[in-house]
Tab-separated table of C-alpha atoms in Angstrom:
chain	number	residue	atom	x	y	z
A	188	UNK	CA	0.000	0.000	0.000
A	189	UNK	CA	2.795	2.407	0.895
A	190	UNK	CA	4.503	1.858	-2.469
A	191	UNK	CA	1.278	2.615	-4.372
A	192	UNK	CA	0.707	5.846	-2.462
A	193	UNK	CA	4.328	6.893	-2.957
A	194	UNK	CA	4.044	6.315	-6.714
A	195	UNK	CA	0.770	8.254	-6.893
A	196	UNK	CA	2.375	11.119	-4.982
A	197	UNK	CA	5.383	10.918	-7.311
A	198	UNK	CA	3.150	11.304	-10.365
A	199	UNK	CA	1.431	14.301	-8.763
A	200	UNK	CA	4.809	15.848	-8.024
A	201	UNK	CA	6.051	15.412	-11.608
A	202	UNK	CA	2.814	16.886	-13.012
A	203	UNK	CA	3.123	19.804	-10.585
A	204	UNK	CA	6.789	20.235	-11.549
A	205	UNK	CA	5.845	20.519	-15.214
A	206	UNK	CA	3.081	22.992	-14.383
A	207	UNK	CA	5.468	25.021	-12.187
A	208	UNK	CA	8.063	25.223	-14.969
A	209	UNK	CA	5.353	26.645	-17.228
A	210	UNK	CA	4.109	29.133	-14.629
A	211	UNK	CA	7.575	30.567	-13.898
A	212	UNK	CA	8.321	30.870	-17.607
A	213	UNK	CA	11.206	28.393	-17.743
A	214	UNK	CA	9.192	26.270	-20.194
A	215	UNK	CA	6.004	26.876	-22.142
A	216	UNK	CA	2.976	24.931	-23.290
A	217	UNK	CA	4.636	24.734	-26.723
A	218	UNK	CA	7.429	22.659	-25.143
A	219	UNK	CA	4.754	20.105	-24.327
A	220	UNK	CA	4.368	19.591	-28.072
A	221	UNK	CA	8.074	18.797	-28.364
A	222	UNK	CA	7.869	16.329	-25.482
A	223	UNK	CA	4.797	14.784	-27.079
A	224	UNK	CA	6.752	14.099	-30.278
A	225	UNK	CA	9.568	12.484	-28.265
A	226	UNK	CA	7.109	10.317	-26.345
A	227	UNK	CA	5.010	9.253	-29.340
A	228	UNK	CA	7.941	8.554	-31.673
A	229	UNK	CA	10.682	7.358	-29.308
A	230	UNK	CA	9.897	6.404	-25.699
A	231	UNK	CA	6.411	4.900	-26.190
A	232	UNK	CA	7.516	2.701	-29.140
A	233	UNK	CA	10.422	1.547	-26.952
A	234	UNK	CA	7.944	0.557	-24.222
A	235	UNK	CA	5.871	-1.333	-26.805
A	236	UNK	CA	8.860	-3.276	-28.153
A	237	UNK	CA	10.252	-4.158	-24.714
A	238	UNK	CA	6.844	-5.134	-23.322
A	239	UNK	CA	5.714	-7.251	-26.290
A	240	UNK	CA	9.076	-8.818	-27.136
A	241	UNK	CA	8.494	-12.015	-25.178
A	242	UNK	CA	4.722	-12.357	-24.928
A	243	UNK	CA	2.734	-15.310	-26.180
A	244	UNK	CA	-0.195	-14.202	-28.317
A	245	UNK	CA	-3.350	-15.523	-26.643
A	246	UNK	CA	-7.086	-15.101	-26.932
A	247	UNK	CA	-7.006	-12.778	-23.913
A	248	UNK	CA	-4.883	-10.288	-25.853
A	249	UNK	CA	-7.291	-10.217	-28.770
A	250	UNK	CA	-10.145	-9.861	-26.282
A	251	UNK	CA	-8.461	-6.650	-25.047
A	252	UNK	CA	-8.161	-5.379	-28.624
A	253	UNK	CA	-11.913	-5.838	-29.133
A	254	UNK	CA	-12.563	-4.150	-25.783
A	255	UNK	CA	-10.545	-1.138	-26.947
A	256	UNK	CA	-13.037	-0.578	-29.755
A	257	UNK	CA	-16.119	-1.616	-27.753
A	258	UNK	CA	-15.447	0.720	-24.811
A	259	UNK	CA	-15.194	3.680	-27.182
A	260	UNK	CA	-18.368	2.798	-29.081
A	261	UNK	CA	-20.311	2.287	-25.838
A	262	UNK	CA	-19.208	5.576	-24.263
A	263	UNK	CA	-19.876	7.541	-27.474
A	264	UNK	CA	-23.415	6.154	-27.633
A	265	UNK	CA	-23.907	6.954	-23.932
A	266	UNK	CA	-22.680	10.506	-24.557
A	267	UNK	CA	-25.051	10.852	-27.504
A	268	UNK	CA	-28.051	9.841	-25.385
A	269	UNK	CA	-27.099	12.109	-22.466
A	270	UNK	CA	-26.483	15.169	-24.669
A	271	UNK	CA	-29.368	14.754	-27.151
A	272	UNK	CA	-30.950	18.119	-26.199
A	273	UNK	CA	-27.740	20.116	-26.661
A	274	UNK	CA	-26.286	21.828	-29.742
A	275	UNK	CA	-24.157	19.765	-32.129
A	276	UNK	CA	-20.932	21.361	-30.866
A	277	UNK	CA	-21.748	20.542	-27.243
A	278	UNK	CA	-22.892	17.041	-28.214
A	279	UNK	CA	-19.600	16.390	-29.971
A	280	UNK	CA	-17.709	17.772	-26.986
A	281	UNK	CA	-19.615	15.427	-24.670
A	282	UNK	CA	-19.079	12.354	-26.859
A	283	UNK	CA	-15.387	13.012	-27.464
A	284	UNK	CA	-14.789	13.782	-23.778
A	285	UNK	CA	-16.585	10.672	-22.560
A	286	UNK	CA	-14.783	8.327	-24.958
A	287	UNK	CA	-11.131	7.443	-25.470
A	288	UNK	CA	-8.526	6.358	-22.933
A	289	UNK	CA	-5.103	7.832	-22.265
A	290	UNK	CA	-3.062	4.624	-22.245
A	291	UNK	CA	0.365	5.584	-23.639
A	292	UNK	CA	0.897	8.786	-21.675
A	293	UNK	CA	-0.876	7.845	-18.459
A	294	UNK	CA	-2.051	4.244	-18.139
A	295	UNK	CA	1.299	2.663	-18.993
A	296	UNK	CA	3.442	4.850	-16.709
A	297	UNK	CA	0.966	4.295	-13.876
A	298	UNK	CA	0.904	0.500	-14.184
A	299	UNK	CA	4.541	-0.011	-15.217
A	300	UNK	CA	6.014	0.056	-11.720
A	301	UNK	CA	3.611	-2.455	-10.167
A	302	UNK	CA	2.152	-4.711	-12.841
A	303	UNK	CA	4.733	-5.097	-15.631
A	304	UNK	CA	2.935	-8.295	-16.698
A	305	UNK	CA	-0.222	-6.230	-17.281
A	306	UNK	CA	1.446	-3.930	-19.815
A	307	UNK	CA	0.784	-6.230	-22.813
A	308	UNK	CA	-2.924	-6.154	-21.886
A	309	UNK	CA	-2.924	-2.354	-21.889
A	310	UNK	CA	-1.019	-2.235	-25.166
A	311	UNK	CA	-3.465	-4.575	-26.905
A	312	UNK	CA	-6.396	-2.530	-25.585
A	313	UNK	CA	-4.668	0.559	-26.963
A	314	UNK	CA	-4.601	-0.931	-30.469
A	315	UNK	CA	-8.411	-0.954	-30.546
A	316	UNK	CA	-8.464	2.362	-28.713
A	317	UNK	CA	-6.166	3.861	-31.386
A	318	UNK	CA	-8.458	2.717	-34.202
A	319	UNK	CA	-11.218	4.809	-32.652
A	320	UNK	CA	-9.108	7.804	-31.658
A	321	UNK	CA	-7.553	8.235	-35.101
A	322	UNK	CA	-10.861	8.384	-36.943
A	323	UNK	CA	-13.328	5.735	-35.849
A	324	UNK	CA	-14.821	7.956	-33.148
A	325	UNK	CA	-15.211	10.881	-35.560
A	326	UNK	CA	-16.940	8.625	-38.081
A	327	UNK	CA	-19.438	7.414	-35.471
A	328	UNK	CA	-19.995	10.821	-33.853
A	329	UNK	CA	-20.660	12.529	-37.206
A	330	UNK	CA	-23.334	9.923	-37.906
A	331	UNK	CA	-24.930	10.312	-34.477
A	332	UNK	CA	-25.228	14.101	-34.764
A	333	UNK	CA	-26.512	13.811	-38.334
A	334	UNK	CA	-23.696	15.693	-40.038
A	335	UNK	CA	-22.056	14.836	-43.332
A	336	UNK	CA	-19.451	12.142	-43.042
A	337	UNK	CA	-15.974	13.658	-43.192
A	338	UNK	CA	-13.997	10.583	-42.227
A	339	UNK	CA	-13.719	7.414	-44.302
A	340	UNK	CA	-12.292	4.000	-43.492
A	341	UNK	CA	-9.451	4.787	-45.906
A	342	UNK	CA	-8.584	7.947	-43.970
A	343	UNK	CA	-8.638	6.024	-40.693
A	344	UNK	CA	-6.270	3.404	-42.139
A	345	UNK	CA	-3.888	6.088	-43.417
A	346	UNK	CA	-3.939	7.856	-40.033
A	347	UNK	CA	-3.126	4.607	-38.273
A	348	UNK	CA	-0.221	3.885	-40.603
A	349	UNK	CA	1.170	7.355	-39.917
A	350	UNK	CA	1.058	6.652	-36.171
A	351	UNK	CA	4.448	5.382	-34.969
A	352	UNK	CA	3.092	3.560	-31.886
A	353	UNK	CA	0.365	1.805	-33.891
A	354	UNK	CA	2.850	0.731	-36.582
A	355	UNK	CA	5.147	-0.652	-33.875
A	356	UNK	CA	2.135	-2.402	-32.265
A	357	UNK	CA	1.403	-4.157	-35.554
A	358	UNK	CA	5.019	-5.116	-36.256
A	359	UNK	CA	5.510	-6.569	-32.775
A	360	UNK	CA	2.176	-8.393	-32.924
A	361	UNK	CA	3.108	-10.006	-36.248
A	362	UNK	CA	6.561	-10.942	-34.924
A	363	UNK	CA	5.078	-12.604	-31.857
A	364	UNK	CA	2.419	-14.434	-33.882
A	365	UNK	CA	5.332	-15.807	-35.907
A	366	UNK	CA	7.217	-16.470	-32.666
A	367	UNK	CA	10.072	-14.209	-33.793
A	368	UNK	CA	12.085	-12.655	-30.980
A	369	UNK	CA	14.081	-9.442	-30.569
A	370	UNK	CA	17.805	-9.728	-29.687
A	371	UNK	CA	18.433	-9.243	-25.972
A	372	UNK	CA	21.111	-6.633	-26.706
A	373	UNK	CA	18.551	-4.514	-28.555
A	374	UNK	CA	16.045	-4.915	-25.721
A	375	UNK	CA	18.650	-3.820	-23.157
A	376	UNK	CA	19.246	-0.585	-25.053
A	377	UNK	CA	15.544	0.046	-25.623
A	378	UNK	CA	14.829	-0.561	-21.935
A	379	UNK	CA	16.854	2.540	-21.080
A	380	UNK	CA	14.741	4.573	-23.496
A	381	UNK	CA	11.499	2.999	-22.241
A	382	UNK	CA	12.331	3.909	-18.637
A	383	UNK	CA	12.101	7.596	-19.569
A	384	UNK	CA	8.497	7.289	-20.768
A	385	UNK	CA	6.874	7.660	-17.353
A	386	UNK	CA	8.664	10.845	-16.347
A	387	UNK	CA	8.328	12.523	-19.746
A	388	UNK	CA	4.618	11.666	-19.962
A	389	UNK	CA	3.771	13.085	-16.544
A	390	UNK	CA	5.951	16.156	-17.083
A	391	UNK	CA	4.220	16.806	-20.417
A	392	UNK	CA	0.836	16.567	-18.690
A	393	UNK	CA	2.044	19.250	-16.275
A	394	UNK	CA	2.976	21.559	-19.157
A	395	UNK	CA	-0.488	21.128	-20.661
A	396	UNK	CA	-2.282	21.422	-17.316
A	397	UNK	CA	-4.960	24.151	-17.154
A	398	UNK	CA	-6.888	25.438	-14.139
A	399	UNK	CA	-8.789	28.267	-15.847
A	400	UNK	CA	-12.406	27.618	-16.736
A	401	UNK	CA	-15.008	30.064	-18.108
A	402	UNK	CA	-17.828	30.264	-15.539
A	403	UNK	CA	-20.452	29.771	-18.238
A	404	UNK	CA	-18.939	26.354	-19.002
A	405	UNK	CA	-18.829	25.124	-15.407
A	406	UNK	CA	-22.125	23.188	-15.520
A	407	UNK	CA	-21.354	21.626	-18.899
A	408	UNK	CA	-17.874	20.479	-17.838
A	409	UNK	CA	-19.287	19.082	-14.603
A	410	UNK	CA	-21.940	17.123	-16.495
A	411	UNK	CA	-19.379	15.719	-18.933
A	412	UNK	CA	-16.949	14.608	-16.223
A	413	UNK	CA	-19.675	13.114	-14.027
A	414	UNK	CA	-21.077	11.235	-17.035
A	415	UNK	CA	-17.639	9.935	-18.091
A	416	UNK	CA	-16.771	8.594	-14.663
A	417	UNK	CA	-20.205	7.214	-13.813
A	418	UNK	CA	-20.065	5.134	-17.012
A	419	UNK	CA	-16.426	4.224	-16.311
A	420	UNK	CA	-17.105	3.182	-12.721
A	421	UNK	CA	-20.136	1.201	-13.873
A	422	UNK	CA	-18.014	-0.726	-16.366
A	423	UNK	CA	-15.295	-1.191	-13.741
A	424	UNK	CA	-17.770	-2.738	-11.295
A	425	UNK	CA	-19.051	-5.117	-13.992
A	426	UNK	CA	-15.549	-6.378	-14.766
A	427	UNK	CA	-14.566	-6.458	-11.105
A	428	UNK	CA	-17.503	-8.505	-9.837
A	429	UNK	CA	-19.620	-9.971	-12.644
A	430	UNK	CA	-17.380	-11.071	-15.529
A	431	UNK	CA	-15.233	-14.165	-14.833
A	432	UNK	CA	-11.664	-13.172	-15.723
A	433	UNK	CA	-8.171	-14.025	-14.562
A	434	UNK	CA	-6.984	-11.603	-11.832
A	435	UNK	CA	-4.398	-9.696	-13.901
A	436	UNK	CA	-6.789	-9.217	-16.832
A	437	UNK	CA	-9.535	-8.139	-14.428
A	438	UNK	CA	-7.291	-5.540	-12.767
A	439	UNK	CA	-6.118	-4.228	-16.146
A	440	UNK	CA	-9.681	-3.685	-17.395
A	441	UNK	CA	-10.823	-2.030	-14.171
A	442	UNK	CA	-7.884	0.404	-14.355
A	443	UNK	CA	-8.612	1.159	-18.009
A	444	UNK	CA	-12.265	1.932	-17.215
A	445	UNK	CA	-11.239	4.898	-15.057
A	446	UNK	CA	-8.324	6.115	-17.222
A	447	UNK	CA	-8.363	9.813	-18.248
A	448	UNK	CA	-9.394	11.285	-21.587
A	449	UNK	CA	-6.593	11.254	-24.197
A	450	UNK	CA	-4.968	14.072	-26.151
A	451	UNK	CA	-6.786	12.984	-29.319
A	452	UNK	CA	-10.126	13.727	-27.647
A	453	UNK	CA	-8.910	17.216	-26.742
A	454	UNK	CA	-7.847	17.850	-30.345
A	455	UNK	CA	-11.144	16.553	-31.725
A	456	UNK	CA	-13.186	18.684	-29.287
A	457	UNK	CA	-11.373	21.829	-30.427
A	458	UNK	CA	-11.835	20.845	-34.085
A	459	UNK	CA	-15.552	20.413	-33.393
A	460	UNK	CA	-15.749	24.054	-32.291
A	461	UNK	CA	-15.363	23.906	-28.498
A	462	UNK	CA	-13.138	26.580	-26.961
A	463	UNK	CA	-9.637	25.529	-25.860
A	464	UNK	CA	-9.962	26.711	-22.244
A	465	UNK	CA	-13.007	24.532	-21.594
A	466	UNK	CA	-11.481	21.475	-23.240
A	467	UNK	CA	-8.099	22.032	-21.566
A	468	UNK	CA	-9.710	22.260	-18.143
A	469	UNK	CA	-11.779	19.131	-18.813
A	470	UNK	CA	-8.641	17.194	-19.740
A	471	UNK	CA	-6.724	18.450	-16.696
A	472	UNK	CA	-9.573	17.642	-14.311
A	473	UNK	CA	-9.807	14.202	-15.915
A	474	UNK	CA	-6.130	13.564	-15.152
A	475	UNK	CA	-6.591	14.385	-11.451
A	476	UNK	CA	-9.800	12.355	-11.108
A	477	UNK	CA	-8.259	9.346	-12.849
A	478	UNK	CA	-5.110	9.553	-10.741
A	479	UNK	CA	-7.265	9.348	-7.623
A	480	UNK	CA	-9.497	6.549	-8.942
A	481	UNK	CA	-6.660	4.445	-10.377
A	482	UNK	CA	-4.760	4.732	-7.101
A	483	UNK	CA	-7.889	3.592	-5.258
A	484	UNK	CA	-8.274	0.633	-7.636
A	485	UNK	CA	-4.654	-0.372	-7.033
A	486	UNK	CA	-5.137	-0.185	-3.268
A	487	UNK	CA	-8.333	-2.266	-3.350
A	488	UNK	CA	-7.244	-4.908	-5.881
A	489	UNK	CA	-3.681	-5.645	-4.739
């Protein structure tokens, strides 16, 4: 228990450190974009390679991939029902904010120190999650709000191929299906790079952190966050107590259910017409709520 609380405090400290560096002017929000490129193209792919290098491809892993898509579809539909009386912009904001899971920049660093064997589960979930975040969610949301379809399956496929983590996911998955390994010397080098992912991810979150919120948006943000976490907690309880699963898979799914909204959702909300301050605050609040809930899950399930 002590170790879990220390790690949670450590994450809070790193996020605060990033935020402090921004507030005193040593770094800026734009530096978060640079860190994001390093994480997405270097440290996260290293984590993927190291974590999947020795796994055996099982039905449980493919189950997580399907769950990555299913969770997104379910939460988008829930958001559509809850927001049906709102304007299209606010409906899109609600659906994007309720769906998607921040696995690479938050879930992995959080779980890495305690459940290294759970990382392949999170990575496989993130494959399905990525399919939705890079275009699948937009395709579904446009249909639900009755707007012209702007995203095609071809565009989704091209977006996925341009994503370094997703490409590495696919390569490693194919290698493991063929039972092809990665040289231990290569893994030793990549492990050094992968170890930096946790710190860089949390520090980047600190640089992006926002505490300003227009008063007129307070009720809307509150409704979105309450809706996201009520649905997430509901799913978590189902997997924790009703669905028969092996303990590690069960814990992984419960943690995912209460993970924060990802950067892609923030980008899509802004593209849909929502103002940046409201979306930025929603994302920041989501990080804090998820940090609390995921810590609680770890304390209760370990």
